[in-house]
Coordinates of C-alpha atoms in Angstrom, one line a residue:
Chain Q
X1 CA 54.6 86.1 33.2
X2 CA 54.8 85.9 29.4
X3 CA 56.6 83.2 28.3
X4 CA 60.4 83.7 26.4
X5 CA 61.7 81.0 23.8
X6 CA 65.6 80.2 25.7
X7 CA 68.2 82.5 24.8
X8 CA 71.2 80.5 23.7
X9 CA 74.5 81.2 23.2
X10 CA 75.4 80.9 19.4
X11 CA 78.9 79.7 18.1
X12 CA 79.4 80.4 14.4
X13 CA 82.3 78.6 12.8
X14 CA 83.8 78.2 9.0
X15 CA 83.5 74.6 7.8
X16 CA 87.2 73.0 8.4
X17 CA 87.7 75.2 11.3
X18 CA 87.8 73.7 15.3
X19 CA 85.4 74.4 17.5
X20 CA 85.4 75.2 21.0
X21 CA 81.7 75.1 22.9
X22 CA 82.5 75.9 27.0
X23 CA 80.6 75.3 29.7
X24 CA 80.9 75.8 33.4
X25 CA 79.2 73.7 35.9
X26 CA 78.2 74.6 39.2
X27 CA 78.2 71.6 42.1
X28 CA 81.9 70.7 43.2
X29 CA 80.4 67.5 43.7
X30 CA 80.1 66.4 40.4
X31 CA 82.6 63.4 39.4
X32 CA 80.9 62.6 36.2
X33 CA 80.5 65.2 33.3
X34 CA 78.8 64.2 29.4
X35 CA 78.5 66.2 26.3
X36 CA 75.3 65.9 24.1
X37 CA 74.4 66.7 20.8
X38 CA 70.3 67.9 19.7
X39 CA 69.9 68.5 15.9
X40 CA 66.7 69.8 15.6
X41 CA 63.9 67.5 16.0
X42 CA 66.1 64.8 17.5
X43 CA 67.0 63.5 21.2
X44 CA 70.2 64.4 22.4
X45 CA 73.0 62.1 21.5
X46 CA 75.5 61.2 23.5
X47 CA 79.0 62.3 22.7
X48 CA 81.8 61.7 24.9
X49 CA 82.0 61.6 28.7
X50 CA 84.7 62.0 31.1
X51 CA 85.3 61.7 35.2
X52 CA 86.8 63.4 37.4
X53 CA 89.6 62.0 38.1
X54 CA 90.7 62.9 34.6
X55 CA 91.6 66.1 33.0
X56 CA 91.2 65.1 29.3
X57 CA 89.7 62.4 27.4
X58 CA 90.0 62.2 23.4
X59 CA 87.2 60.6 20.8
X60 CA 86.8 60.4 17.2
X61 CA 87.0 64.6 16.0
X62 CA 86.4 65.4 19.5
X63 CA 88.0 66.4 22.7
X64 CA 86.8 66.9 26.2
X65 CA 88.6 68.9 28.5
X66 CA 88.5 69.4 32.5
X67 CA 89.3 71.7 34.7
X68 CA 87.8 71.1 38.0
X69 CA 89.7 74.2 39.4
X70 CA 87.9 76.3 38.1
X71 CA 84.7 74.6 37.4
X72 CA 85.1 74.2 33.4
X73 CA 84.6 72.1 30.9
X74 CA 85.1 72.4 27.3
X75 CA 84.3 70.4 24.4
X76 CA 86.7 70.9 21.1
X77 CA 85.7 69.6 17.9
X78 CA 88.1 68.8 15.1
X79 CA 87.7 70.3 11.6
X80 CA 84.3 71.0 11.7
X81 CA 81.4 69.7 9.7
X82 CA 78.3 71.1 8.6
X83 CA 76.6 67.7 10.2
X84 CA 78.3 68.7 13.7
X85 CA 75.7 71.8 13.6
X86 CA 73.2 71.6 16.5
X87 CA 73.0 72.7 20.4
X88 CA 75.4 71.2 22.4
X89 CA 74.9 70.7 26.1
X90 CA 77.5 70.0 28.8
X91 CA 76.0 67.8 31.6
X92 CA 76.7 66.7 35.2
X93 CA 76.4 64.4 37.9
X94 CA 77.3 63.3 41.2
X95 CA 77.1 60.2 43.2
X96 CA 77.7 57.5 40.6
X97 CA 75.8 58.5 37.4
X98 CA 72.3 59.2 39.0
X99 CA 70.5 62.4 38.5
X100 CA 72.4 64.6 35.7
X101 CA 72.1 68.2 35.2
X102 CA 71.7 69.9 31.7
X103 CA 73.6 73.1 31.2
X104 CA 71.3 75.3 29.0
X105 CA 73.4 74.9 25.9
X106 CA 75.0 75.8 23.2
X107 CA 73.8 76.3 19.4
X108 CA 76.7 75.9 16.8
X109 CA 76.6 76.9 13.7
X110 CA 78.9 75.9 10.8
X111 CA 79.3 78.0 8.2
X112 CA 79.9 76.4 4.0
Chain L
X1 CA 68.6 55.2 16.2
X2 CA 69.5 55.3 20.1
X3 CA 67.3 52.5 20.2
X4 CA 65.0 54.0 22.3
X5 CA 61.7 54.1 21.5
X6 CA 58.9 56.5 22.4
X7 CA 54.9 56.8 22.0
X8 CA 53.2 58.8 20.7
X9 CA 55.4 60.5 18.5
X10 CA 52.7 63.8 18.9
X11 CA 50.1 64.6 21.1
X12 CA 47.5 67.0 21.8
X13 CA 44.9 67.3 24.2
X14 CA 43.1 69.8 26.2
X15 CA 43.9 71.5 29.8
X16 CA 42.5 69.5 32.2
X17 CA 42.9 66.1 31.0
X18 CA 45.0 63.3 31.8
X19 CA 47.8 61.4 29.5
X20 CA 50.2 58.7 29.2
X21 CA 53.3 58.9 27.5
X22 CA 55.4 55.7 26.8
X23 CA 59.2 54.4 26.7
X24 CA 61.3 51.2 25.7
X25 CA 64.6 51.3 26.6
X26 CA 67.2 50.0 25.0
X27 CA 67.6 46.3 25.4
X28 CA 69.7 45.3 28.5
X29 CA 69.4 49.0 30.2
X30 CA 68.0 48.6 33.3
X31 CA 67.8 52.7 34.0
X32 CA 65.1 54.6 32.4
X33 CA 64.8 58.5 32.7
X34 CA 62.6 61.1 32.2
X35 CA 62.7 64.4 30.8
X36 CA 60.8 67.6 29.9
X37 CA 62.0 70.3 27.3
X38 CA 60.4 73.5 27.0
X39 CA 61.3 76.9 25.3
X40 CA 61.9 78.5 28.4
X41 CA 63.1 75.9 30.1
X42 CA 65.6 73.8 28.2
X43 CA 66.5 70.3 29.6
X44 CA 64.7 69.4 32.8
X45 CA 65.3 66.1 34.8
X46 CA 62.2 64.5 36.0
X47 CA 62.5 60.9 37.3
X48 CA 65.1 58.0 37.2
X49 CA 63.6 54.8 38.0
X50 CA 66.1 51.4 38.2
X51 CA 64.8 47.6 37.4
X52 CA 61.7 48.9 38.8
X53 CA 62.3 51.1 41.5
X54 CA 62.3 54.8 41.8
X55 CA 66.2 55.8 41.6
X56 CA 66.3 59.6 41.7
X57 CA 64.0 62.1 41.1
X58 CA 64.1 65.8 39.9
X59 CA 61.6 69.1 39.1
X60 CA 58.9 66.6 38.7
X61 CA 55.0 68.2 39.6
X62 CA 53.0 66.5 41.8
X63 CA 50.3 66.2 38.6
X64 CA 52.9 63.9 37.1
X65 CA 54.0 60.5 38.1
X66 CA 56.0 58.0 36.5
X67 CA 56.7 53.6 36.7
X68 CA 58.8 51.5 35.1
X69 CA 57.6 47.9 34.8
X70 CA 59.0 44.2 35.2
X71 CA 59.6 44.0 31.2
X72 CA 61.5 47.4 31.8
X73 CA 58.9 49.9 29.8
X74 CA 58.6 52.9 31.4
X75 CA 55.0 55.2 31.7
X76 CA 54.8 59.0 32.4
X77 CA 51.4 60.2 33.5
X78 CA 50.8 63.5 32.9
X79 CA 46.9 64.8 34.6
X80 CA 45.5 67.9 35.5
X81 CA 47.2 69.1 32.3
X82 CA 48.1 72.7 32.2
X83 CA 49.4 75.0 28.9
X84 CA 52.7 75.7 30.8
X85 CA 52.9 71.7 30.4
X86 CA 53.5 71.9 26.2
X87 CA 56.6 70.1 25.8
X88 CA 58.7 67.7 24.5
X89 CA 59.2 65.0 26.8
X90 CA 62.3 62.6 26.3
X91 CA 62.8 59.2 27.7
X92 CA 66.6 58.0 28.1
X93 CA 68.1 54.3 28.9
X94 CA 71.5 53.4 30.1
X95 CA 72.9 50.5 31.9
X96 CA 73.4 51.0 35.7
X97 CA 76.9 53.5 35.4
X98 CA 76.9 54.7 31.9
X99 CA 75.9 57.3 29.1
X100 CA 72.2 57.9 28.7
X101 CA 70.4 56.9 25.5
X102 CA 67.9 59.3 24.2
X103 CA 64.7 58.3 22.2
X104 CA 63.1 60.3 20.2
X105 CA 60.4 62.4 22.3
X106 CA 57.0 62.8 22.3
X107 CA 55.8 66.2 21.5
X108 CA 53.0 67.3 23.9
X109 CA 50.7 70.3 22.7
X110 CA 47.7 71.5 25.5
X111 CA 45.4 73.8 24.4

C-alpha cells in the first residue's frame, strides 16, 4: 500500500504559557514510564522518568504525572520556551527497564 | 551530546545489498539498543543486547541481525535490503536499570 508520513497530534502553545502533552499507555504491566524529547534531526533525549509506584515526580520546568487507573500519563511543562519545541514521546516498560515501547508522539509547537 | 556515537552519519545503497551500521555507547553503559524510525512507523524497538548478550528483542526482520562486542560497540547488519527499509536507525546506551541515551542516528536511504 502507499506509504503515509505519521500523523501526529500537534499541540500549539504561546511562549510563557504551560504545556500539557498526554499520553495513554496500553500494558497494565508496565512499572516504568519515560518522556523524550526529538527536535528535528536529533535522537530523542531523555527527559524525566517515573515508576509506578509513584504518582508524580517533578524536574527542572517539568512535571510527570501518573495515573495508572486509568492508564495516563501526562507530561507538563513550565512556562514554555521556543527551545522546548519538538515531538515528545511518552514511553513504557515492564519487567525492570528492558524492552520499552514508544507512543507515536506528540509535536509541540510554541508560538513567539 | 548523549555521548553516544553513531556511524555513518548517512547512507545510501541499493536494494539488495547488505550494510553495517555502528554504535559506541556511552562509557560505563553496559546496555545498548536498537532502533528504527520511519515515516509511517515512528519509533520501533529492535534489539537490546547486555555486556554481550542478547537482552530483549523487538519488531526486528529476520534480514537484520545485531551484536554487541567485548569493548561494548554495538553492530546492526542490515542485508537483503528493501525500500520499505529507508530509515533512521538510532542506537541508545544506559546502564543496567536506567534512562536510555540516544546517539545521533544514521540515516539509511535504499534505492
Amino acid at each position: 500500500g502507499e506509504s503515509v508520513g505519521l500523523h501526529l497530534p500537534t499541540l500549539s502553545v504561546q511562549e510563557g504559557d504551560n504545556s500539557i502533552i498526554n499520553c495513554a499507555y496500553s500494558n497494565s504491566a508496565s512499572d516504568y514510564f519515560i518522556w523524550y524529547k526529538q527536535e528535528s534531526g536529533k535522537g530523542p533525549q531523555f527527559i524525566i522518568d517515573i515508576r509506578s509506584n509513584m504518582d508524580k515526580r517533578q524536574g527542572q520546568r517539568v512535571t510527570v504525572l501518573l495515573n495508572k487507573t486509568v492508564k495516563h500519563l501526562s507530561l507538563q511543562i513550565a512556562a514554555t520556551q521556543p527551545g522546548d519545541s519538538a515531538v515528545y514521546f511518552c514511553a513504557e516498560s515492564a519487567g525492570g527497564y528492558q524492552k520499552v515501547t514508544f507512543g507515536t508522539g506528540t509535536k509541540l509547537q510554541v508560538i513567539p | 551530546d548523549s555521548g553516544v556515537t553513531q556511524t555513518p552519519k548517512h547512507l545510501i545503497t541499493a536494494t539488495g545489498q547488505r550494510v553495517t551500521l555502528r554504535c559506541s555507547p556511552r562509557s560505563g553503559d553496559l546496555s545498548v539498543y536498537w532502533y528504527q524510525q520511519s515515516l509511517d512507523q515512528g519509533l520501533q524497538f529492535l534489539i537490546q543486547y547486555y555486556n554481550g548478550e542478547e537482552r530483549a528483542k523487538g519488531n526486528i526482520l529476520e534480514r537484520f541481525s545485531a551484536q554487541q562486542f567485548p569493548d561494548l560497540h554495538s553492530e546492526l547488519n542490515l542485508s537483503s535490503l528493501e525500500l520499505g527499509d529507508s530509515a533512521l536507525y538510532f542506537c541508545a546506551s544506559s546502564p543496567d536499570r536506567g534512562s536510555q541515551f540516544f546517539g545521533p542516528g544514521t540515516r539509511l536511504t535504499v534505492l
